[in-house]
Short mmCIF file of C-alpha atoms and ligand atoms in Angstrom, two decimals:
data_model
loop_
_atom_site.label_atom_id
_atom_site.label_comp_id
_atom_site.label_asym_id
_atom_site.label_seq_id
_atom_site.Cartn_x
_atom_site.Cartn_y
_atom_site.Cartn_z
CA MET A 175 109.24 -93.78 48.50
CA PHE A 176 105.65 -93.54 47.21
CA ALA A 177 105.47 -97.36 47.10
CA SER A 178 106.36 -97.71 50.79
CA ARG A 179 103.88 -95.06 51.89
CA GLY A 180 100.89 -96.52 49.85
CA ILE A 181 98.33 -95.20 47.34
CA SER A 182 96.58 -92.95 49.95
CA SER A 183 99.62 -90.98 50.69
CA VAL A 184 100.25 -90.50 46.94
CA ARG A 185 96.77 -89.04 46.73
CA GLU A 186 97.40 -86.79 49.63
CA THR A 187 100.61 -85.46 48.03
CA ILE A 188 99.20 -84.74 44.60
CA GLN A 189 95.70 -83.69 45.59
CA PRO A 190 96.67 -80.11 46.57
CA VAL A 191 98.46 -79.77 43.13
CA LEU A 192 95.30 -81.03 41.28
CA GLU A 193 93.18 -78.53 43.26
CA LYS A 194 95.37 -75.55 42.25
CA PRO A 195 93.38 -73.22 39.81
CA HIS A 196 96.46 -72.89 37.44
CA PHE A 197 96.71 -76.66 37.14
CA LYS A 198 92.91 -76.94 36.42
CA ARG A 199 93.38 -74.25 33.78
CA TRP A 200 96.37 -75.99 32.27
CA VAL A 201 94.41 -79.33 32.03
CA GLY A 202 91.43 -77.49 30.52
CA VAL A 203 93.46 -75.80 27.89
CA HIS A 204 95.18 -79.04 26.88
CA LEU A 205 91.94 -80.99 26.89
CA LEU A 206 90.43 -78.33 24.52
CA PHE A 207 93.60 -78.40 22.36
CA TRP A 208 93.39 -82.19 21.76
CA ARG A 209 89.54 -82.26 21.63
CA ASP A 210 89.49 -79.62 18.77
CA ARG A 211 92.04 -81.70 16.79
CA VAL A 212 90.15 -85.01 17.21
CA THR A 213 86.58 -83.64 16.78
CA PRO A 214 86.66 -80.18 15.15
CA ARG A 215 84.04 -77.74 16.26
CA LEU A 216 81.33 -77.10 13.64
CA ILE A 217 80.47 -73.62 12.51
CA TYR A 218 77.34 -72.55 10.64
CA LEU A 219 77.72 -69.16 8.91
CA GLU A 220 74.97 -67.07 7.33
CA THR A 221 75.77 -63.97 5.30
CA PHE A 222 73.64 -60.97 4.51
CA GLY A 223 74.52 -58.13 2.16
CA CYS A 224 76.99 -57.11 -0.46
CA GLN A 225 80.11 -58.68 -1.92
CA MET A 226 82.27 -57.12 0.83
CA ASN A 227 80.24 -59.15 3.36
CA GLU A 228 80.50 -62.29 1.25
CA HIS A 229 84.21 -61.76 1.14
CA ASP A 230 84.51 -61.09 4.85
CA SER A 231 82.70 -64.39 5.42
CA GLU A 232 85.32 -66.21 3.38
CA LYS A 233 87.88 -64.63 5.62
CA ILE A 234 86.03 -65.71 8.77
CA LEU A 235 86.05 -69.31 7.56
CA GLU A 236 89.69 -68.99 6.76
CA ILE A 237 90.56 -67.63 10.24
CA LEU A 238 88.47 -70.26 12.03
CA GLY A 239 89.51 -73.11 9.75
CA ALA A 240 93.16 -72.49 10.85
CA LYS A 241 91.94 -73.19 14.37
CA TYR A 242 90.27 -76.48 13.55
CA TYR A 243 86.80 -75.25 13.07
CA ARG A 244 84.88 -76.95 10.14
CA THR A 245 81.70 -75.69 8.40
CA THR A 246 78.39 -77.27 8.37
CA GLY A 247 75.26 -76.58 6.41
CA LYS A 248 73.08 -77.96 9.26
CA ILE A 249 72.29 -75.26 11.81
CA HIS A 250 71.14 -77.81 14.35
CA GLU A 251 74.38 -79.62 14.64
CA ALA A 252 76.58 -76.45 14.78
CA ASP A 253 78.66 -75.65 17.85
CA VAL A 254 78.93 -71.97 16.70
CA ILE A 255 76.48 -69.98 14.67
CA LEU A 256 77.70 -66.75 13.19
CA ILE A 257 75.55 -64.25 11.30
CA ASN A 258 77.47 -61.68 9.20
CA THR A 259 75.06 -58.86 8.88
CA CYS A 260 74.21 -55.85 6.68
CA THR A 261 72.54 -52.59 7.75
CA VAL A 262 72.66 -50.55 4.60
CA ARG A 263 68.90 -50.70 4.14
CA GLU A 264 65.92 -51.39 6.39
CA LYS A 265 64.87 -54.60 4.61
CA PRO A 266 68.09 -56.60 5.12
CA GLU A 267 68.35 -55.25 8.74
CA HIS A 268 64.83 -56.64 9.46
CA LYS A 269 65.77 -59.98 7.97
CA VAL A 270 68.77 -60.07 10.33
CA TYR A 271 66.62 -59.23 13.33
CA SER A 272 64.09 -61.99 12.53
CA THR A 273 66.92 -64.53 12.02
CA LEU A 274 68.41 -63.55 15.39
CA GLY A 275 65.01 -63.91 17.00
CA ARG A 276 64.51 -67.39 15.62
CA LEU A 277 67.76 -68.55 17.08
CA ARG A 278 66.43 -68.10 20.66
CA LYS A 279 64.68 -71.49 20.71
CA LEU A 280 67.78 -73.27 19.39
CA LYS A 281 69.87 -71.79 22.18
CA GLN A 282 67.31 -72.87 24.76
CA LYS A 283 67.66 -76.45 23.56
CA ARG A 284 71.44 -76.34 23.33
CA ARG A 285 72.87 -73.99 25.87
CA GLU A 286 76.49 -74.81 25.05
CA MET A 287 76.05 -73.57 21.44
CA ILE A 288 77.69 -70.12 20.80
CA ILE A 289 75.74 -67.59 18.80
CA GLY A 290 77.62 -64.56 17.34
CA VAL A 291 76.75 -61.55 15.14
CA GLY A 292 79.32 -59.74 13.06
CA GLY A 293 79.29 -57.16 10.17
CA CYS A 294 77.72 -53.76 9.83
CA LEU A 295 74.81 -54.24 12.18
CA ALA A 296 77.12 -55.54 14.93
CA GLN A 297 79.33 -52.57 14.40
CA GLN A 298 76.48 -50.16 14.63
CA GLU A 299 74.59 -51.64 17.56
CA GLY A 300 77.45 -53.16 19.64
CA GLU A 301 76.40 -54.26 23.17
CA ARG A 302 72.81 -52.99 22.57
CA LEU A 303 72.27 -56.34 20.65
CA PHE A 304 72.67 -58.21 24.00
CA ALA A 305 69.71 -56.28 25.47
CA LYS A 306 67.60 -57.09 22.41
CA PHE A 307 68.77 -60.67 22.10
CA PRO A 308 69.90 -62.01 25.47
CA HIS A 309 70.64 -65.39 23.87
CA LEU A 310 73.54 -63.89 21.92
CA ASP A 311 77.05 -64.68 23.12
CA LEU A 312 79.19 -62.66 20.79
CA VAL A 313 79.13 -59.37 18.86
CA PHE A 314 82.13 -58.58 16.60
CA GLY A 315 82.65 -55.47 14.45
CA THR A 316 83.85 -55.08 10.87
CA HIS A 317 87.49 -54.69 11.91
CA ASN A 318 87.57 -57.52 14.45
CA LEU A 319 87.41 -60.74 12.40
CA HIS A 320 91.04 -61.69 13.42
CA LEU A 321 89.94 -61.80 17.09
CA LEU A 322 87.33 -64.53 16.49
CA PRO A 323 89.33 -67.56 17.68
CA THR A 324 90.28 -65.79 20.92
CA LEU A 325 86.73 -64.53 21.50
CA LEU A 326 85.11 -67.90 20.90
CA ALA A 327 87.64 -69.73 23.12
CA ASP A 328 86.98 -67.22 25.89
CA ILE A 329 83.19 -67.58 25.64
CA GLN A 330 83.57 -71.35 25.68
CA ARG A 331 85.78 -71.27 28.73
CA THR A 332 83.90 -68.63 30.84
CA GLY A 333 80.36 -68.62 29.47
CA ASN A 334 80.55 -64.77 29.38
CA GLN A 335 79.15 -62.63 26.59
CA ARG A 336 81.82 -60.74 24.54
CA CYS A 337 81.59 -57.64 22.39
CA GLU A 338 84.49 -56.23 20.28
CA THR A 339 83.79 -53.41 17.90
CA CYS A 340 86.97 -51.23 17.96
CA PHE A 341 88.28 -49.68 14.75
CA TYR A 342 91.92 -50.11 13.73
CA ASP A 343 93.69 -47.77 11.41
CA ARG A 344 93.91 -50.75 9.05
CA ALA A 345 91.71 -53.75 9.83
CA PRO A 346 94.11 -56.75 10.31
CA SER A 347 91.93 -58.98 8.18
CA MET A 348 92.23 -56.60 5.10
CA ASP A 349 95.39 -58.43 4.04
CA LEU A 350 94.14 -61.97 4.61
CA VAL A 351 93.87 -64.27 1.50
CA PRO A 352 91.23 -66.97 1.96
CA LEU A 353 92.79 -70.32 0.94
CA VAL A 354 90.19 -71.53 -1.62
CA GLU A 355 91.64 -73.80 -4.22
CA ASN A 356 90.30 -73.87 -7.80
CA LYS A 357 87.87 -70.95 -7.39
CA VAL A 358 87.21 -69.61 -10.84
CA ARG A 359 86.43 -66.14 -9.65
CA SER A 360 87.89 -64.60 -6.52
CA TYR A 361 87.42 -61.37 -4.64
CA VAL A 362 90.27 -59.24 -3.73
CA THR A 363 89.97 -56.42 -1.13
CA ILE A 364 91.89 -53.45 -2.35
CA MET A 365 90.71 -50.95 0.21
CA GLN A 366 88.57 -50.62 3.33
CA GLY A 367 86.03 -47.96 4.48
CA CYS A 368 84.71 -44.88 2.77
CA ASP A 369 85.30 -41.12 3.09
CA ASN A 370 82.42 -39.96 1.02
CA PHE A 371 79.54 -39.50 3.41
CA CYS A 372 76.66 -39.69 0.94
CA SER A 373 73.85 -38.36 3.07
CA TYR A 374 71.75 -41.58 2.97
CA CYS A 375 74.48 -43.99 3.72
CA ILE A 376 75.62 -45.68 6.86
CA VAL A 377 78.73 -47.31 5.40
CA PRO A 378 81.36 -44.77 6.52
CA SER A 379 80.24 -45.12 10.09
CA VAL A 380 80.23 -48.90 10.19
CA ARG A 381 83.31 -49.54 7.97
CA GLY A 382 85.50 -46.64 9.09
CA PRO A 383 87.64 -44.30 7.03
CA GLU A 384 89.05 -45.21 3.59
CA ARG A 385 92.44 -46.96 3.63
CA SER A 386 94.18 -48.51 0.54
CA ARG A 387 96.22 -51.62 0.56
CA PRO A 388 99.71 -51.25 -0.87
CA MET A 389 99.83 -52.22 -4.57
CA ALA A 390 102.57 -54.76 -4.12
CA GLU A 391 100.47 -56.69 -1.58
CA ILE A 392 97.44 -56.78 -3.79
CA LEU A 393 99.39 -57.97 -6.77
CA GLU A 394 100.99 -60.70 -4.63
CA GLU A 395 97.50 -61.85 -3.64
CA VAL A 396 96.42 -61.94 -7.29
CA ARG A 397 99.43 -64.03 -8.15
CA ILE A 398 98.68 -66.47 -5.34
CA LEU A 399 95.03 -66.68 -6.61
CA ALA A 400 96.14 -67.31 -10.16
CA HIS A 401 98.47 -70.01 -8.90
CA ARG A 402 95.49 -71.69 -7.06
CA GLY A 403 93.41 -71.73 -10.24
CA SER A 404 91.45 -68.43 -10.21
CA LYS A 405 90.81 -67.08 -13.70
CA GLU A 406 88.92 -63.96 -12.73
CA VAL A 407 89.51 -61.44 -9.97
CA ILE A 408 86.90 -58.93 -8.70
CA LEU A 409 88.65 -55.98 -7.06
CA LEU A 410 86.49 -54.77 -4.13
CA GLY A 411 86.18 -51.41 -2.45
CA GLN A 412 83.39 -48.94 -1.63
CA ASN A 413 84.90 -46.51 -4.06
CA VAL A 414 87.63 -48.22 -6.00
CA ASN A 415 88.28 -45.19 -8.20
CA SER A 416 89.86 -43.28 -5.34
CA TYR A 417 92.26 -46.25 -4.70
CA GLY A 418 95.76 -45.10 -3.78
CA LYS A 419 94.80 -42.12 -1.62
CA GLY A 420 97.18 -41.97 1.29
CA LEU A 421 99.68 -44.37 -0.28
CA ASN A 422 103.16 -43.20 -1.20
CA GLY A 423 104.31 -43.31 -4.75
CA GLU A 424 102.48 -43.89 -7.98
CA ALA A 425 99.54 -45.97 -6.69
CA SER A 426 96.27 -45.23 -8.49
CA PHE A 427 93.42 -47.43 -9.61
CA PRO A 428 94.35 -47.56 -13.28
CA ALA A 429 97.98 -48.31 -12.29
CA LEU A 430 96.67 -51.19 -10.18
CA LEU A 431 94.54 -52.44 -13.13
CA ARG A 432 97.60 -52.37 -15.38
CA GLY A 433 99.56 -54.44 -12.75
CA VAL A 434 96.79 -57.00 -12.38
CA ASN A 435 96.46 -57.23 -16.22
CA ARG A 436 100.08 -58.37 -16.31
CA VAL A 437 99.51 -61.34 -13.87
CA LYS A 438 99.92 -64.60 -15.77
CA GLY A 439 96.93 -66.94 -15.43
CA ILE A 440 94.43 -64.27 -14.65
CA GLU A 441 92.03 -63.96 -17.75
CA ARG A 442 89.45 -61.47 -16.49
CA ILE A 443 89.42 -58.48 -14.22
CA ARG A 444 86.28 -56.88 -12.83
CA PHE A 445 85.81 -54.25 -10.02
CA THR A 446 83.15 -52.82 -7.82
CA THR A 447 82.11 -50.15 -6.88
CA SER A 448 82.90 -46.97 -8.73
CA HIS A 449 81.88 -43.46 -7.71
CA PRO A 450 81.14 -41.27 -10.76
CA LYS A 451 82.93 -38.27 -9.28
CA ASP A 452 86.24 -40.17 -9.30
CA LEU A 453 85.95 -41.90 -12.69
CA SER A 454 89.07 -40.55 -14.43
CA GLN A 455 89.80 -40.50 -18.12
CA ASP A 456 92.75 -42.75 -17.36
CA LEU A 457 90.32 -45.34 -15.96
CA ILE A 458 87.94 -44.92 -18.91
CA THR A 459 90.75 -45.60 -21.44
CA SER A 460 91.74 -48.73 -19.38
CA PHE A 461 88.61 -50.40 -20.92
CA ARG A 462 90.20 -49.94 -24.38
CA ASP A 463 93.85 -50.69 -23.43
CA LEU A 464 93.65 -53.64 -21.00
CA PRO A 465 92.59 -56.84 -22.72
CA LYS A 466 91.71 -58.59 -19.48
CA LEU A 467 89.47 -55.84 -18.12
CA CYS A 468 85.94 -57.01 -18.89
CA GLU A 469 83.66 -54.64 -20.79
CA HIS A 470 81.36 -53.89 -17.83
CA ILE A 471 81.15 -51.15 -15.31
CA HIS A 472 78.86 -50.76 -12.25
CA LEU A 473 78.46 -46.99 -11.89
CA PRO A 474 75.77 -46.09 -9.38
CA PHE A 475 73.93 -42.77 -10.17
CA GLN A 476 71.33 -42.94 -7.32
CA SER A 477 69.15 -40.17 -8.83
CA GLY A 478 68.61 -38.41 -12.08
CA SER A 479 67.69 -35.09 -10.42
CA ASN A 480 70.34 -32.48 -9.67
CA SER A 481 68.66 -31.12 -6.60
CA ILE A 482 68.37 -34.66 -5.14
CA LEU A 483 71.95 -35.42 -6.08
CA HIS A 484 73.00 -32.27 -4.20
CA LEU A 485 71.03 -33.31 -1.13
CA MET A 486 72.55 -36.69 -1.38
CA ASN A 487 76.08 -35.15 -1.28
CA ARG A 488 76.98 -37.06 -4.36
CA VAL A 489 79.16 -34.26 -5.83
CA TYR A 490 78.20 -34.73 -9.45
CA THR A 491 75.35 -33.65 -11.69
CA ARG A 492 73.17 -35.62 -14.06
CA GLU A 493 74.92 -33.86 -16.98
CA GLY A 494 78.35 -34.83 -15.52
CA TYR A 495 77.16 -38.48 -15.19
CA LEU A 496 75.79 -38.58 -18.75
CA ALA A 497 78.97 -37.10 -20.08
CA LYS A 498 80.99 -39.88 -18.39
CA ILE A 499 78.76 -42.49 -19.89
CA ASP A 500 79.29 -40.99 -23.37
CA ARG A 501 83.11 -41.04 -22.80
CA LEU A 502 82.96 -44.67 -21.70
CA ARG A 503 80.93 -45.69 -24.79
CA ALA A 504 83.24 -43.63 -27.08
CA VAL A 505 86.37 -45.63 -26.03
CA CYS A 506 84.44 -48.99 -25.51
CA PRO A 507 81.20 -49.15 -27.57
CA SER A 508 80.37 -52.61 -26.29
CA ILE A 509 80.62 -51.73 -22.63
CA ALA A 510 77.75 -53.03 -20.43
CA ILE A 511 76.60 -50.43 -17.82
CA THR A 512 74.82 -51.25 -14.61
CA ALA A 513 74.03 -49.00 -11.64
CA ASP A 514 72.34 -48.48 -8.34
CA VAL A 515 69.42 -46.09 -7.99
CA LEU A 516 67.26 -44.91 -5.04
CA VAL A 517 63.63 -43.76 -5.09
CA GLY A 518 61.92 -41.76 -2.42
CA PHE A 519 64.81 -39.84 -1.06
CA PRO A 520 63.57 -37.05 1.23
CA GLY A 521 62.09 -34.23 -0.79
CA GLU A 522 61.94 -36.21 -4.02
CA SER A 523 59.15 -34.61 -6.11
CA GLN A 524 57.32 -36.25 -8.96
CA LYS A 525 59.49 -34.12 -11.35
CA ASP A 526 62.70 -35.40 -9.62
CA PHE A 527 61.50 -38.94 -10.03
CA GLU A 528 60.67 -38.31 -13.74
CA ASP A 529 64.19 -36.91 -14.11
CA THR A 530 65.48 -40.29 -12.82
CA LEU A 531 63.31 -42.18 -15.30
CA ASP A 532 64.53 -39.90 -18.01
CA LEU A 533 68.17 -40.63 -17.15
CA ILE A 534 67.45 -44.39 -17.22
CA GLU A 535 65.88 -44.04 -20.76
CA ARG A 536 68.79 -41.98 -21.97
CA VAL A 537 71.50 -44.34 -20.70
CA GLN A 538 69.72 -47.61 -21.45
CA PHE A 539 71.37 -49.53 -18.65
CA ASP A 540 72.02 -53.24 -19.10
CA ASN A 541 70.68 -53.81 -15.58
CA LEU A 542 69.81 -51.83 -12.51
CA PHE A 543 69.74 -52.41 -8.74
CA SER A 544 66.93 -50.19 -7.51
CA PHE A 545 65.93 -49.54 -3.88
CA ARG A 546 63.42 -47.67 -1.85
CA TYR A 547 65.30 -45.11 0.29
CA SER A 548 65.25 -46.12 3.97
CA LYS A 549 66.10 -43.88 6.87
CA ARG A 550 69.37 -44.97 8.42
CA LYS A 551 70.10 -43.93 11.98
CA GLY A 552 73.27 -41.82 12.09
CA SER A 553 73.13 -40.81 8.38
CA SER A 554 72.63 -37.10 7.75
CA ALA A 555 69.54 -37.56 5.54
CA SER A 556 67.66 -39.18 8.41
CA ASP A 557 67.17 -35.67 9.82
CA LEU A 558 65.92 -34.20 6.50
CA PRO A 559 62.26 -32.88 6.41
CA GLU A 560 59.85 -34.11 3.77
CA GLN A 561 60.43 -37.87 4.27
CA ILE A 562 58.41 -39.61 1.49
CA PRO A 563 55.46 -41.83 2.42
CA ASP A 564 56.15 -45.51 2.02
CA GLU A 565 53.20 -45.97 -0.42
CA ILE A 566 54.65 -43.44 -2.91
CA LYS A 567 58.15 -45.00 -2.62
CA ARG A 568 56.59 -48.37 -3.47
CA GLU A 569 54.69 -46.96 -6.49
CA ARG A 570 57.77 -45.25 -7.81
CA LEU A 571 59.93 -48.32 -7.44
CA THR A 572 57.35 -50.42 -9.32
CA VAL A 573 57.18 -47.85 -12.21
CA LEU A 574 61.00 -47.64 -12.39
CA GLN A 575 61.52 -51.39 -12.32
CA GLU A 576 58.96 -51.87 -15.13
CA VAL A 577 60.93 -49.37 -17.25
CA GLN A 578 64.18 -51.07 -16.68
CA LYS A 579 62.78 -54.61 -17.12
CA LYS A 580 61.84 -53.78 -20.61
CA ILE A 581 65.27 -52.37 -21.41
CA THR A 582 67.10 -55.37 -19.87
CA ARG A 583 64.86 -57.81 -21.77
CA ARG A 584 65.45 -56.05 -25.00
CA LYS A 585 69.17 -55.94 -24.56
CA ASN A 586 69.25 -59.60 -23.63
CA ARG A 587 67.21 -60.49 -26.64
CA GLU A 588 69.58 -58.51 -28.84
CA MET A 589 72.30 -60.98 -27.69
CA GLU A 590 70.40 -63.79 -29.50
CA GLY A 591 72.41 -65.24 -32.38
CA ARG A 592 75.68 -63.75 -31.11
CA ARG A 593 78.77 -65.78 -30.14
CA GLU A 594 80.26 -64.84 -26.74
CA TRP A 595 83.29 -65.77 -24.75
CA VAL A 596 81.99 -67.41 -21.56
CA LEU A 597 84.06 -68.28 -18.56
CA VAL A 598 82.48 -71.41 -17.07
CA GLU A 599 81.94 -71.16 -13.28
CA GLY A 600 79.97 -74.32 -12.35
CA ARG A 601 76.79 -76.14 -12.65
CA SER A 602 73.70 -74.35 -13.69
CA GLN A 603 71.39 -73.47 -10.79
CA LYS A 604 68.42 -73.87 -13.10
CA ASN A 605 69.32 -77.34 -14.23
CA PRO A 606 72.20 -79.24 -12.48
CA MET A 607 72.71 -81.27 -15.68
CA GLU A 608 73.89 -78.11 -17.41
CA ILE A 609 76.59 -75.59 -16.73
CA MET A 610 76.72 -71.87 -16.33
CA GLY A 611 79.22 -69.08 -16.86
CA ARG A 612 79.37 -65.37 -17.59
CA THR A 613 79.99 -63.33 -20.69
CA ARG A 614 82.59 -60.53 -20.50
CA SER A 615 79.55 -58.16 -20.05
CA ASN A 616 78.67 -60.07 -16.83
CA ARG A 617 75.51 -61.84 -18.15
CA ILE A 618 74.87 -65.33 -16.83
CA VAL A 619 74.55 -67.93 -19.55
CA ASN A 620 73.23 -71.45 -18.99
CA PHE A 621 74.11 -74.13 -21.53
CA PRO A 622 74.55 -77.90 -21.93
CA GLY A 623 78.14 -79.03 -21.23
CA GLY A 624 80.37 -81.08 -18.94
CA ILE A 625 81.83 -80.04 -15.61
CA ASP A 626 85.27 -80.62 -17.16
CA LEU A 627 84.81 -77.23 -18.69
CA ILE A 628 84.67 -75.43 -15.28
CA GLY A 629 87.45 -72.74 -15.29
CA LYS A 630 87.71 -72.75 -19.04
CA THR A 631 86.69 -69.88 -21.40
CA VAL A 632 84.56 -71.24 -24.25
CA VAL A 633 82.62 -69.95 -27.17
CA VAL A 634 78.85 -70.02 -26.67
CA LYS A 635 76.24 -69.12 -29.20
CA ILE A 636 73.40 -67.26 -27.47
CA GLU A 637 70.02 -68.78 -28.41
CA LYS A 638 67.58 -67.10 -26.00
CA GLY A 639 67.73 -63.86 -23.96
CA PHE A 640 65.48 -63.81 -20.85
CA ALA A 641 64.82 -61.23 -18.12
CA ASN A 642 67.83 -62.26 -15.85
CA SER A 643 69.87 -64.65 -17.97
CA LEU A 644 70.78 -66.09 -21.31
CA ARG A 645 70.57 -69.55 -22.73
CA GLY A 646 73.13 -70.85 -25.25
CA VAL A 647 74.87 -73.68 -26.94
CA LEU A 648 78.63 -74.51 -26.91
CA ARG A 649 80.33 -73.83 -30.32
CA GLN A 650 83.03 -76.24 -31.17
CA ASP A 651 83.45 -75.32 -34.81
CA GLY A 652 86.12 -72.76 -34.44
CA ALA A 653 83.58 -70.02 -35.17
CA MET A 654 85.39 -67.39 -33.19
CA PRO A 655 88.40 -65.39 -34.47
CA GLY A 656 91.62 -67.07 -33.46
CA ASP A 657 90.19 -70.46 -34.15
CA ALA A 658 89.82 -71.31 -30.55
CA GLN A 659 87.05 -73.38 -29.00
CA ILE A 660 88.67 -73.46 -25.59
CA ILE A 661 91.12 -70.64 -24.67
CA GLY A 662 93.89 -71.66 -22.38
CA GLN A 663 95.97 -69.44 -20.12
CA ALA A 664 96.02 -65.77 -21.09
N1 LIG B 868 79.84 -47.60 -2.32
C1 LIG B 868 78.90 -47.90 -3.25
C2 LIG B 868 78.46 -46.72 -4.07
O1 LIG B 868 78.73 -45.62 -3.73
O2 LIG B 868 77.90 -46.95 -4.97
C3 LIG B 868 77.69 -48.68 -2.75
C4 LIG B 868 77.50 -48.82 -1.31
S1 LIG B 868 75.93 -49.33 -0.72
C5 LIG B 868 76.52 -50.67 0.17
C6 LIG B 868 75.13 -50.09 -2.01
C7 LIG B 868 73.81 -49.35 -2.41
O3 LIG B 868 72.90 -49.36 -1.39
C8 LIG B 868 74.03 -47.89 -2.76
O4 LIG B 868 74.53 -47.72 -4.01
C9 LIG B 868 72.59 -47.38 -2.64
O5 LIG B 868 71.93 -47.41 -3.84
C10 LIG B 868 71.97 -48.34 -1.62
N2 LIG B 868 71.81 -47.68 -0.28
C11 LIG B 868 72.64 -47.11 0.45
N3 LIG B 868 72.02 -46.48 1.49
C12 LIG B 868 70.75 -46.67 1.35
C13 LIG B 868 69.52 -46.29 2.08
N4 LIG B 868 69.58 -45.56 3.18
N5 LIG B 868 68.27 -46.63 1.63
C14 LIG B 868 68.27 -47.43 0.47
N6 LIG B 868 69.24 -47.83 -0.25
C15 LIG B 868 70.51 -47.41 0.18
FE1 LIG B 869 78.00 -45.10 0.97
FE2 LIG B 869 78.48 -43.13 -0.73
FE3 LIG B 869 80.52 -44.37 0.48
FE4 LIG B 869 79.09 -45.65 -1.41
S1 LIG B 869 80.36 -43.77 -1.71
S2 LIG B 869 79.68 -46.46 0.61
S3 LIG B 869 77.07 -44.84 -1.09
S4 LIG B 869 78.95 -43.19 1.42
#
């Protein structure tokens, strides 16, 4: 029939169909579908902040990877730029703002490029970020990672800005296992959020209330990771010691550790972060009883002054903290202890600061992460009187860091001549011809060796202790008990 009426009449017949909006949409969707398979969209992802953010970034790449996005290290060739942000302190927040500002020029050159901001700052600021940075296309909160493919597709189709920052009871991305093969150390989320409300801290308002993952799910994830080649797992939560709250049954953090200790193929277990108020005797004795649990605890104390600890709402005293350190060392004398500490909290007197220095001298930490207190909008300490001038905060931080530097150096030097089990992680950053790994106490060791050792636990004799790392030499003479130079599966 068409043949007899000629080409023009065919065009007349199908033209109205082609003009129909749903047909145009159908074609658009299918073109995108095939284009994404033939030429994947390139994503450039930059991460600020802690291990939780690093792990969220792994999850973002997993979610988008399943939708045919591929990563690029070249920002100029990216179709999508995502910035995963941190707002815990002023300094990282300023860094994020200047990064976002710099992206304006890039967007002017390539209007089709999508720029998105996620993480804690996105959660806190939401749509206000569009007013500050009109070149942004997307703002997504800490519980909204799973929505990324839909949000990006929507922006691509409509050109509209999108903002999603709603909280879920349990963030859907909490259970996601990033599919990284042969990763020697892997993060495992065991809980989300925090219920503690330390008065200086913004985390509870940007990460939501504390929720624990069921133990069976976590153990299944650890088994999958072991199967894919991971040798070490780092269990992540803002306060891992209170893991299990709200779950039915026998779930507790020490019980979870015992479960992970039984997973075949996993050789080392670490966790972060612990709150001193919830550090139970059961957890302390786990360092003696669980062979895979590394002899290292990160136990932030924040201040050595009882009145400041009270104002911080930390719910322990310096005496209580010191007593817990004694109990840890009594069951595990070789345990390495690291911590976080703040200087310049509102009202901190010279005497309070000296109490902090005194606590540092008493404990002799293996390392410390020390920060100047910064006022966080929405945290209760931001309303406290007697904010400390910046100059004093800087001076105190310098003094504190000098004290700790000496202790760390001395402790690292004391390692010289010792033989250590080292799990090899990869090439050394200092010298790509060498390899690096960590001792059980979490010290980085650089030493000559082949990349065939990556993922193996080897014996290294420590030759030199520096400020931030150790240098050693591989021992292949069976010098370690058990006659093993390379330890296989645990
Ligand atoms: N949940 C962990 C805990 O309780 O130890 C740590 C959470 S926070 C992301 C990491 C560290 O940032 C804290 O231990 C604290 O020392 C520091 N921090 C938090 N709020 C801060 C603020 N307003 N100013 C400076 N440092 C801060
Ligand atoms: Fe912040 Fe305190 Fe919660 Fe740690 S325990 S995340 S410092 S509120």
